[in-house]
Structure formats: C-alpha cells, structure tokens
Amino acid sequence: MGDSTLLVHCHVFDGSGADVRRDQDVLVRDGKIAGVGPSGSAAAPDGAAVIDLAGSYVMAGLFNMHTHFSLALPGPLGDSIWAMSPHELALYVADGARQTLLSGVTSVRCVGESDHVEFALRAAIEAGRAEGPRIHSAGRALVCTGGHGHESSSTLECDGPDEFVRGTRAQIRAGADLIKVMISGGIAGVNETMGTIPLRPGELEAVIGTAHAWGRKVTAHAGPARILEQALELGLDCVEHGYQLTEEVAQQMRDRGTAFVPTLSVTRCRDFFDALGVPAWMQERSLAAAPGHENSYRLALEAGVPVMLGSDIPPFWQTEGTTATVRELEHMEAFGLSPRDALQAATRVPAAWLGTDQDVGSVEAGKRADLIAMKADPTESVSALRTLHWVMKDGYVYRDDAWVR
Ligand SMILES: [Zn+2]
C-alpha cells in the first residue's frame, strides 16, 4: 500500500463522452486513479487522506498544446526576456511552469523555447526540483534564414535539405518529442506576411521524412492553404494557427487525420499585446486577421478535423477575467465547438496526439491522477473553468483554494 487519497462528493466528467456522473468518490493511490464510484460505496482505505470536494465538478487536467514559456514578442517586456542571462531565464520559465500547473494545465506541448531551456525545466520537474506540468517539446523550431521567428534562439535557421535534416536530428538529440517547422510567415515578422512561403519543397520533405524516421511527429506553423497542401501530402501531423485554410485543405486534413491547433487567441488578444507593449503594426496585423482566422476554424470544424487547445499566450496569463488557456477554450466553444467536444480538445484529443492517452487525458482507473475541480458544470459551458479552484497532478494536490480562504 502506498499513499492513498479519497476525493469525496464530486461530480465526475470522465472525458469518455459519457454524461457527468453525479455524487462520486475518486480513490487515488500511488499517484494513479484507483477507482471511481458512487459516494460512500467504498470505505476510505486505512490511512487515506480524505478531501471533500463538496459538489465540485472533477475532470482530467487540461492540455495546452501551443506554449512558449520563454515567449518574447517585440516590445518592452519581450526585450527584458531577450536580455536575460541563462540563469535568469531558467528561473523565469520555472515560474511560468508553476503558474501553468496552478491554472489547471497538467500537460503542455512547447513549440519553440529559447536555448533548449525547457529540457532543463522538464528534468527539474520530473526530479521534483521544480513544479510544473508534464512537458512535451519540439525543442527549437526549424526555420529558414530570416524566416518566422528567426530573431530568437527559440528557432534554428537551416537552409537546404541537408541542414534541415541536421536541424531535425539536433532537436531529437537535445530531447525533442516532436518537431516544429515554420512553413509560412506569421504575425510577428517584419520582413514577411502571413502568406509568405519561405521553404523549398525539398526542405520540408527533409524535415518530415527525418522526423518520422525517428518516430517523431511534425507540426507546422502555417497560414496559407497552398503550402499546407504540399505539407499534408508529405505527411504533416498537425497545423498551428492555420489562418487561411480552405474547404479543400480542411477536408484533406480530416482525411489524413491531421490535427489543428487554431490558437484563436492570437488574433483577438489586444489586452495581452497592450500589457507587453507590442508595437502597433503587429497588433494591427494580428487583430485584422481575426475574421479570416475564425472562418478557417469553422471550416475545420465543418470538415471534422480534430482540434486541440493551444493558446500561444502563456497558459496562465490573466486575460479578460480568466487564464489564456480558458479564454482560448471559450473562443473554440463560441465559434462552434460543443462544450463536450471542447473539453475533449483540451484533454483526450491532445493525449492521443502525444501518444500519452494510456496514462493521462481522462478520469479512469489506471490513469495518472492529473485532476482539476471547479464549482460549475463544464459540460454546460467551458466557462465553468473560470471557477476552477483545485489542481492535482500525479496524486499530489498543488492547489486548493479552500486552504487560503
Ligand atoms: Zn507560437
């Protein structure tokens, strides 16, 4: 027998698509969910801690599939991050990881971090020296010379197929679980537009072929449909942003099972940009893209493309009365996803994409006890996540607002 905790009086959304089961107890043992059953149906094991969640709604911890702990956009705050020494940056990302976990995000997918800092962060979290979510990372994003994001060490400039092969292998050597490649321009670039297509076909093929040979999936920062058609043919596994999808590309994604992380927040986050002091040209470019971005997302939903929650903005960032993670999920719901499908986009779908659905992403016996609790019913609306007040990861309680009342 190891450490046991019995969570009593919870309404459980297990993530399987089944209805919320009311008045349940959840037994957690050795960091895993040992069982879920009606309240009072099983006595607490000897020595078990009992936590009364008093009618809260319990579900699996959230996944944020598009994060950058070391994000530094143009503007004063970004400049201060760029100026950090490696020691300062390590402490900065550790703080972000802790705040991310406390906001209910128990798994993240990093898609471009400065100087591989996230691998040190991941090792520290796994060793118990730092607090944070489970980290899956692409390492540095691959980009051509002068391409999207080339200004920072969160990317690696490569030119020609050989360098892209080497760049891919270098990320894997550093510990990457997946590969990210910039196949179009974006919002935060002076020399590009969202429609810029910077790579040659051979370069893209080099990245995808090499990554797949090593058993790593590839995700791409991508705007225009034209480049996506080629990338999907080559076996691209996921699309980030997708500002300019077409019906044809959406159907191609659906047919190939390619996932989509729309990051809707990045074209509707004026207060975040204001807080960072992001220059006006970038704000205008971003906010002007919002209608097309929404249209792309709706096309993807209509086609049946698997969508996943990713905020791009730091997961814990307070915006419009909640965190960037919850706000992103609200956008996904507002533009056409049902609350239940939105919850799946934040849990099961990403767990499956990452290949970790045996361990996380739902509330079932045998899974790791990554759980969150909130006062309102998230299957009514994902805005219920605004009432989140309790976070467990691996069976350990990291947040319980009752303690600070
Ligand atoms: Zn990003």
Tab-separated table of N, CA and C in Angstrom, residues 63-166:
chain	number	residue	atom	x	y	z
A	63	PHE	N	-4.714	20.154	-21.175
A	63	PHE	CA	-3.516	20.172	-22.014
A	63	PHE	C	-3.501	21.504	-22.754
A	64	ASN	N	-2.358	22.150	-22.777
A	64	ASN	CA	-2.206	23.318	-23.635
A	64	ASN	C	-1.136	22.965	-24.661
A	65	MET	N	-1.567	22.845	-25.912
A	65	MET	CA	-0.721	22.255	-26.958
A	65	MET	C	0.096	23.274	-27.753
A	66	HIS	N	-0.006	24.534	-27.390
A	66	HIS	CA	0.846	25.527	-28.072
A	66	HIS	C	1.331	26.533	-27.039
A	67	THR	N	2.480	26.236	-26.460
A	67	THR	CA	3.012	27.119	-25.422
A	67	THR	C	4.469	27.454	-25.700
A	68	HIS	N	4.868	28.600	-25.153
A	68	HIS	CA	6.273	29.025	-25.147
A	68	HIS	C	6.513	29.650	-23.769
A	69	PHE	N	7.199	28.935	-22.884
A	69	PHE	CA	7.490	29.526	-21.568
A	69	PHE	C	8.441	30.709	-21.700
A	70	SER	N	9.252	30.702	-22.760
A	70	SER	CA	10.235	31.777	-22.930
A	70	SER	C	9.808	32.771	-24.009
A	71	LEU	N	8.495	32.843	-24.255
A	71	LEU	CA	7.981	33.736	-25.306
A	71	LEU	C	8.462	35.174	-25.107
A	72	ALA	N	9.001	35.745	-26.169
A	72	ALA	CA	9.442	37.141	-26.128
A	72	ALA	C	9.014	37.818	-27.421
A	73	LEU	N	7.942	38.570	-27.355
A	73	LEU	CA	7.442	39.287	-28.532
A	73	LEU	C	8.096	40.672	-28.603
A	74	PRO	N	8.037	41.311	-29.783
A	74	PRO	CA	8.563	42.676	-29.857
A	74	PRO	C	7.877	43.574	-28.816
A	75	GLY	N	8.651	44.438	-28.173
A	75	GLY	CA	8.093	45.328	-27.148
A	75	GLY	C	8.919	45.243	-25.875
A	76	PRO	N	8.655	46.127	-24.917
A	76	PRO	CA	9.496	46.222	-23.712
A	76	PRO	C	9.582	44.927	-22.900
A	77	LEU	N	8.465	44.221	-22.695
A	77	LEU	CA	8.531	43.002	-21.892
A	77	LEU	C	9.354	41.933	-22.614
A	78	GLY	N	9.110	41.813	-23.914
A	78	GLY	CA	9.899	40.867	-24.704
A	78	GLY	C	11.381	41.205	-24.664
A	79	ASP	N	11.696	42.488	-24.748
A	79	ASP	CA	13.105	42.916	-24.698
A	79	ASP	C	13.747	42.482	-23.384
A	80	SER	N	12.987	42.590	-22.293
A	80	SER	CA	13.556	42.227	-20.990
A	80	SER	C	13.805	40.713	-20.912
A	81	ILE	N	12.979	39.933	-21.598
A	81	ILE	CA	13.191	38.477	-21.604
A	81	ILE	C	14.394	38.125	-22.484
A	82	TRP	N	14.483	38.811	-23.628
A	82	TRP	CA	15.624	38.589	-24.513
A	82	TRP	C	16.951	38.903	-23.809
A	83	ALA	N	16.894	39.874	-22.904
A	83	ALA	CA	18.132	40.319	-22.246
A	83	ALA	C	18.531	39.418	-21.077
A	84	MET	N	17.720	38.416	-20.764
A	84	MET	CA	18.018	37.595	-19.583
A	84	MET	C	19.242	36.714	-19.786
A	85	SER	N	20.006	36.555	-18.711
A	85	SER	CA	21.090	35.566	-18.706
A	85	SER	C	20.454	34.173	-18.645
A	86	PRO	N	21.215	33.118	-18.952
A	86	PRO	CA	20.652	31.767	-18.851
A	86	PRO	C	20.085	31.468	-17.460
A	87	HIS	N	20.748	31.962	-16.414
A	87	HIS	CA	20.252	31.706	-15.050
A	87	HIS	C	18.904	32.387	-14.836
A	88	GLU	N	18.826	33.633	-15.282
A	88	GLU	CA	17.568	34.375	-15.119
A	88	GLU	C	16.451	33.710	-15.916
A	89	LEU	N	16.785	33.266	-17.118
A	89	LEU	CA	15.766	32.639	-17.962
A	89	LEU	C	15.266	31.334	-17.332
A	90	ALA	N	16.168	30.569	-16.744
A	90	ALA	CA	15.773	29.310	-16.104
A	90	ALA	C	14.751	29.562	-14.995
A	91	LEU	N	15.034	30.584	-14.177
A	91	LEU	CA	14.105	30.894	-13.089
A	91	LEU	C	12.786	31.449	-13.634
A	92	TYR	N	12.882	32.214	-14.712
A	92	TYR	CA	11.681	32.784	-15.322
A	92	TYR	C	10.756	31.675	-15.843
A	93	VAL	N	11.324	30.705	-16.564
A	93	VAL	CA	10.463	29.646	-17.109
A	93	VAL	C	9.956	28.719	-15.997
A	94	ALA	N	10.747	28.564	-14.935
A	94	ALA	CA	10.273	27.740	-13.816
A	94	ALA	C	9.052	28.383	-13.170
A	95	ASP	N	9.087	29.699	-13.058
A	95	ASP	CA	7.928	30.410	-12.508
A	95	ASP	C	6.709	30.232	-13.427
A	96	GLY	N	6.933	30.331	-14.727
A	96	GLY	CA	5.826	30.138	-15.678
A	96	GLY	C	5.253	28.737	-15.600
A	97	ALA	N	6.127	27.764	-15.430
A	97	ALA	CA	5.661	26.370	-15.350
A	97	ALA	C	4.804	26.166	-14.098
A	98	ARG	N	5.238	26.749	-12.977
A	98	ARG	CA	4.476	26.619	-11.735
A	98	ARG	C	3.102	27.276	-11.876
A	99	GLN	N	3.079	28.469	-12.451
A	99	GLN	CA	1.790	29.159	-12.626
A	99	GLN	C	0.889	28.399	-13.602
A	100	THR	N	1.496	27.774	-14.584
A	100	THR	CA	0.729	26.983	-15.553
A	100	THR	C	0.029	25.824	-14.853
A	101	LEU	N	0.789	25.110	-14.033
A	101	LEU	CA	0.195	23.982	-13.302
A	101	LEU	C	-0.932	24.473	-12.391
A	102	LEU	N	-0.696	25.561	-11.685
A	102	LEU	CA	-1.718	26.076	-10.764
A	102	LEU	C	-2.973	26.531	-11.508
A	103	SER	N	-2.832	26.827	-12.797
A	103	SER	CA	-4.010	27.242	-13.566
A	103	SER	C	-4.778	26.039	-14.117
A	104	GLY	N	-4.362	24.835	-13.736
A	104	GLY	CA	-5.119	23.645	-14.130
A	104	GLY	C	-4.585	22.925	-15.353
A	105	VAL	N	-3.471	23.420	-15.882
A	105	VAL	CA	-2.861	22.803	-17.068
A	105	VAL	C	-1.804	21.810	-16.578
A	106	THR	N	-2.070	20.521	-16.772
A	106	THR	CA	-1.166	19.493	-16.249
A	106	THR	C	-0.255	18.908	-17.331
A	107	SER	N	-0.514	19.271	-18.588
A	107	SER	CA	0.385	18.859	-19.683
A	107	SER	C	0.488	19.999	-20.685
A	108	VAL	N	1.694	20.216	-21.177
A	108	VAL	CA	1.871	21.221	-22.229
A	108	VAL	C	2.702	20.637	-23.357
A	109	ARG	N	2.539	21.270	-24.515
A	109	ARG	CA	3.404	20.975	-25.648
A	109	ARG	C	4.113	22.280	-26.002
A	110	CYS	N	5.415	22.325	-25.751
A	110	CYS	CA	6.209	23.513	-26.077
A	110	CYS	C	6.570	23.454	-27.556
A	111	VAL	N	6.347	24.553	-28.250
A	111	VAL	CA	6.606	24.568	-29.699
A	111	VAL	C	7.588	25.675	-30.073
A	112	GLY	N	8.684	25.734	-29.330
A	112	GLY	CA	9.730	26.708	-29.614
A	112	GLY	C	10.130	27.416	-28.335
A	113	GLU	N	11.259	27.004	-27.743
A	113	GLU	CA	11.740	27.603	-26.490
A	113	GLU	C	13.200	28.001	-26.666
A	114	SER	N	13.565	29.100	-26.012
A	114	SER	CA	14.925	29.631	-26.139
A	114	SER	C	15.969	28.639	-25.633
A	115	ASP	N	16.972	28.411	-26.435
A	115	ASP	CA	18.183	27.693	-25.988
A	115	ASP	C	17.927	26.353	-25.324
A	116	HIS	N	16.821	25.683	-25.677
A	116	HIS	CA	16.513	24.382	-25.065
A	116	HIS	C	16.310	24.468	-23.558
A	117	VAL	N	15.928	25.622	-23.072
A	117	VAL	CA	15.747	25.799	-21.623
A	117	VAL	C	14.680	24.846	-21.076
A	118	GLU	N	13.703	24.468	-21.933
A	118	GLU	CA	12.610	23.641	-21.437
A	118	GLU	C	13.055	22.210	-21.115
A	119	PHE	N	14.188	21.771	-21.683
A	119	PHE	CA	14.638	20.411	-21.346
A	119	PHE	C	15.199	20.381	-19.923
A	120	ALA	N	15.864	21.453	-19.541
A	120	ALA	CA	16.321	21.560	-18.148
A	120	ALA	C	15.117	21.688	-17.214
A	121	LEU	N	14.135	22.452	-17.661
A	121	LEU	CA	12.915	22.625	-16.862
A	121	LEU	C	12.203	21.282	-16.693
A	122	ARG	N	12.075	20.552	-17.782
A	122	ARG	CA	11.399	19.249	-17.725
A	122	ARG	C	12.130	18.300	-16.768
A	123	ALA	N	13.453	18.282	-16.863
A	123	ALA	CA	14.224	17.401	-15.977
A	123	ALA	C	14.022	17.801	-14.519
A	124	ALA	N	13.974	19.100	-14.257
A	124	ALA	CA	13.794	19.569	-12.875
A	124	ALA	C	12.414	19.199	-12.352
A	125	ILE	N	11.408	19.312	-13.200
A	125	ILE	CA	10.042	18.958	-12.779
A	125	ILE	C	9.965	17.453	-12.512
A	126	GLU	N	10.533	16.663	-13.409
A	126	GLU	CA	10.465	15.213	-13.230
A	126	GLU	C	11.229	14.755	-11.997
A	127	ALA	N	12.282	15.502	-11.641
A	127	ALA	CA	13.068	15.150	-10.457
A	127	ALA	C	12.483	15.736	-9.177
A	128	GLY	N	11.416	16.522	-9.302
A	128	GLY	CA	10.795	17.118	-8.116
A	128	GLY	C	11.493	18.369	-7.626
A	129	ARG	N	12.369	18.949	-8.442
A	129	ARG	CA	13.063	20.176	-8.020
A	129	ARG	C	12.317	21.436	-8.447
A	130	ALA	N	11.332	21.265	-9.314
A	130	ALA	CA	10.518	22.406	-9.750
A	130	ALA	C	9.097	21.900	-9.931
A	131	GLU	N	8.133	22.804	-9.875
A	131	GLU	CA	6.736	22.434	-10.052
A	131	GLU	C	6.260	22.885	-11.424
A	132	GLY	N	5.554	22.001	-12.105
A	132	GLY	CA	5.055	22.370	-13.422
A	132	GLY	C	4.323	21.206	-14.054
A	133	PRO	N	3.818	21.445	-15.257
A	133	PRO	CA	3.072	20.400	-15.965
A	133	PRO	C	4.015	19.366	-16.587
A	134	ARG	N	3.450	18.312	-17.120
A	134	ARG	CA	4.217	17.387	-17.968
A	134	ARG	C	4.584	18.158	-19.226
A	135	ILE	N	5.829	18.061	-19.636
A	135	ILE	CA	6.297	18.848	-20.780
A	135	ILE	C	6.645	17.936	-21.952
A	136	HIS	N	6.019	18.223	-23.085
A	136	HIS	CA	6.390	17.616	-24.361
A	136	HIS	C	6.929	18.772	-25.192
A	137	SER	N	8.051	18.566	-25.855
A	137	SER	CA	8.629	19.729	-26.528
A	137	SER	C	9.192	19.415	-27.904
A	138	ALA	N	9.125	20.449	-28.738
A	138	ALA	CA	9.712	20.395	-30.076
A	138	ALA	C	11.149	20.905	-30.079
A	139	GLY	N	11.641	21.345	-28.923
A	139	GLY	CA	12.960	21.980	-28.934
A	139	GLY	C	12.876	23.321	-29.645
A	140	ARG	N	13.895	23.614	-30.448
A	140	ARG	CA	13.854	24.851	-31.229
A	140	ARG	C	13.088	24.588	-32.515
A	141	ALA	N	12.268	25.554	-32.922
A	141	ALA	CA	11.514	25.404	-34.165
A	141	ALA	C	12.457	25.629	-35.347
A	142	LEU	N	12.297	24.829	-36.382
A	142	LEU	CA	13.167	24.951	-37.557
A	142	LEU	C	12.605	26.002	-38.508
A	143	VAL	N	13.504	26.816	-39.030
A	143	VAL	CA	13.096	27.961	-39.839
A	143	VAL	C	14.203	28.220	-40.858
A	144	CYS	N	13.851	28.770	-42.009
A	144	CYS	CA	14.926	29.121	-42.953
A	144	CYS	C	15.554	30.442	-42.512
A	145	THR	N	16.693	30.777	-43.073
A	145	THR	CA	17.345	32.051	-42.753
A	145	THR	C	16.363	33.197	-42.958
A	146	GLY	N	16.175	33.978	-41.912
A	146	GLY	CA	15.283	35.138	-41.994
A	146	GLY	C	13.813	34.795	-41.901
A	147	GLY	N	13.468	33.519	-41.673
A	147	GLY	CA	12.065	33.118	-41.621
A	147	GLY	C	11.399	33.468	-40.298
A	148	HIS	N	10.159	33.036	-40.138
A	148	HIS	CA	9.335	33.437	-38.995
A	148	HIS	C	10.000	33.075	-37.665
A	149	GLY	N	10.246	34.083	-36.861
A	149	GLY	CA	10.810	33.853	-35.527
A	149	GLY	C	12.318	33.683	-35.503
A	150	HIS	N	13.002	33.990	-36.622
A	150	HIS	CA	14.448	33.741	-36.675
A	150	HIS	C	15.226	34.606	-35.692
A	151	GLU	N	14.577	35.658	-35.176
A	151	GLU	CA	15.290	36.621	-34.322
A	151	GLU	C	15.718	36.018	-32.980
A	152	SER	N	15.077	34.940	-32.565
A	152	SER	CA	15.375	34.452	-31.212
A	152	SER	C	15.954	33.043	-31.254
A	153	SER	N	16.491	32.618	-30.114
A	153	SER	CA	17.079	31.280	-30.040
A	153	SER	C	16.007	30.202	-29.826
A	154	SER	N	14.737	30.580	-29.930
A	154	SER	CA	13.684	29.562	-29.900
A	154	SER	C	13.516	28.920	-31.276
A	155	THR	N	14.270	29.432	-32.248
A	155	THR	CA	14.264	28.827	-33.582
A	155	THR	C	15.698	28.487	-33.968
A	156	LEU	N	15.836	27.660	-34.996
A	156	LEU	CA	17.145	27.332	-35.547
A	156	LEU	C	17.073	27.531	-37.057
A	157	GLU	N	17.937	28.389	-37.564
A	157	GLU	CA	17.944	28.653	-39.015
A	157	GLU	C	18.652	27.531	-39.756
A	158	CYS	N	17.990	27.026	-40.774
A	158	CYS	CA	18.545	25.973	-41.628
A	158	CYS	C	18.261	26.362	-43.077
A	159	ASP	N	19.165	25.996	-43.976
A	159	ASP	CA	18.928	26.241	-45.398
A	159	ASP	C	19.361	25.032	-46.206
A	160	GLY	N	18.475	24.598	-47.068
A	160	GLY	CA	18.759	23.425	-47.886
A	160	GLY	C	18.381	22.154	-47.137
A	161	PRO	N	18.054	21.099	-47.869
A	161	PRO	CA	17.600	19.866	-47.227
A	161	PRO	C	18.585	19.314	-46.202
A	162	ASP	N	19.874	19.350	-46.478
A	162	ASP	CA	20.830	18.757	-45.532
A	162	ASP	C	20.791	19.451	-44.177
A	163	GLU	N	20.700	20.772	-44.215
A	163	GLU	CA	20.663	21.489	-42.933
A	163	GLU	C	19.355	21.227	-42.199
A	164	PHE	N	18.268	21.053	-42.929
A	164	PHE	CA	17.006	20.741	-42.258
A	164	PHE	C	17.026	19.329	-41.662
A	165	VAL	N	17.692	18.400	-42.327
A	165	VAL	CA	17.870	17.063	-41.743
A	165	VAL	C	18.665	17.187	-40.443
A	166	ARG	N	19.770	17.907	-40.520
A	166	ARG	CA	20.631	18.072	-39.349
A	166	ARG	C	19.890	18.804	-38.214
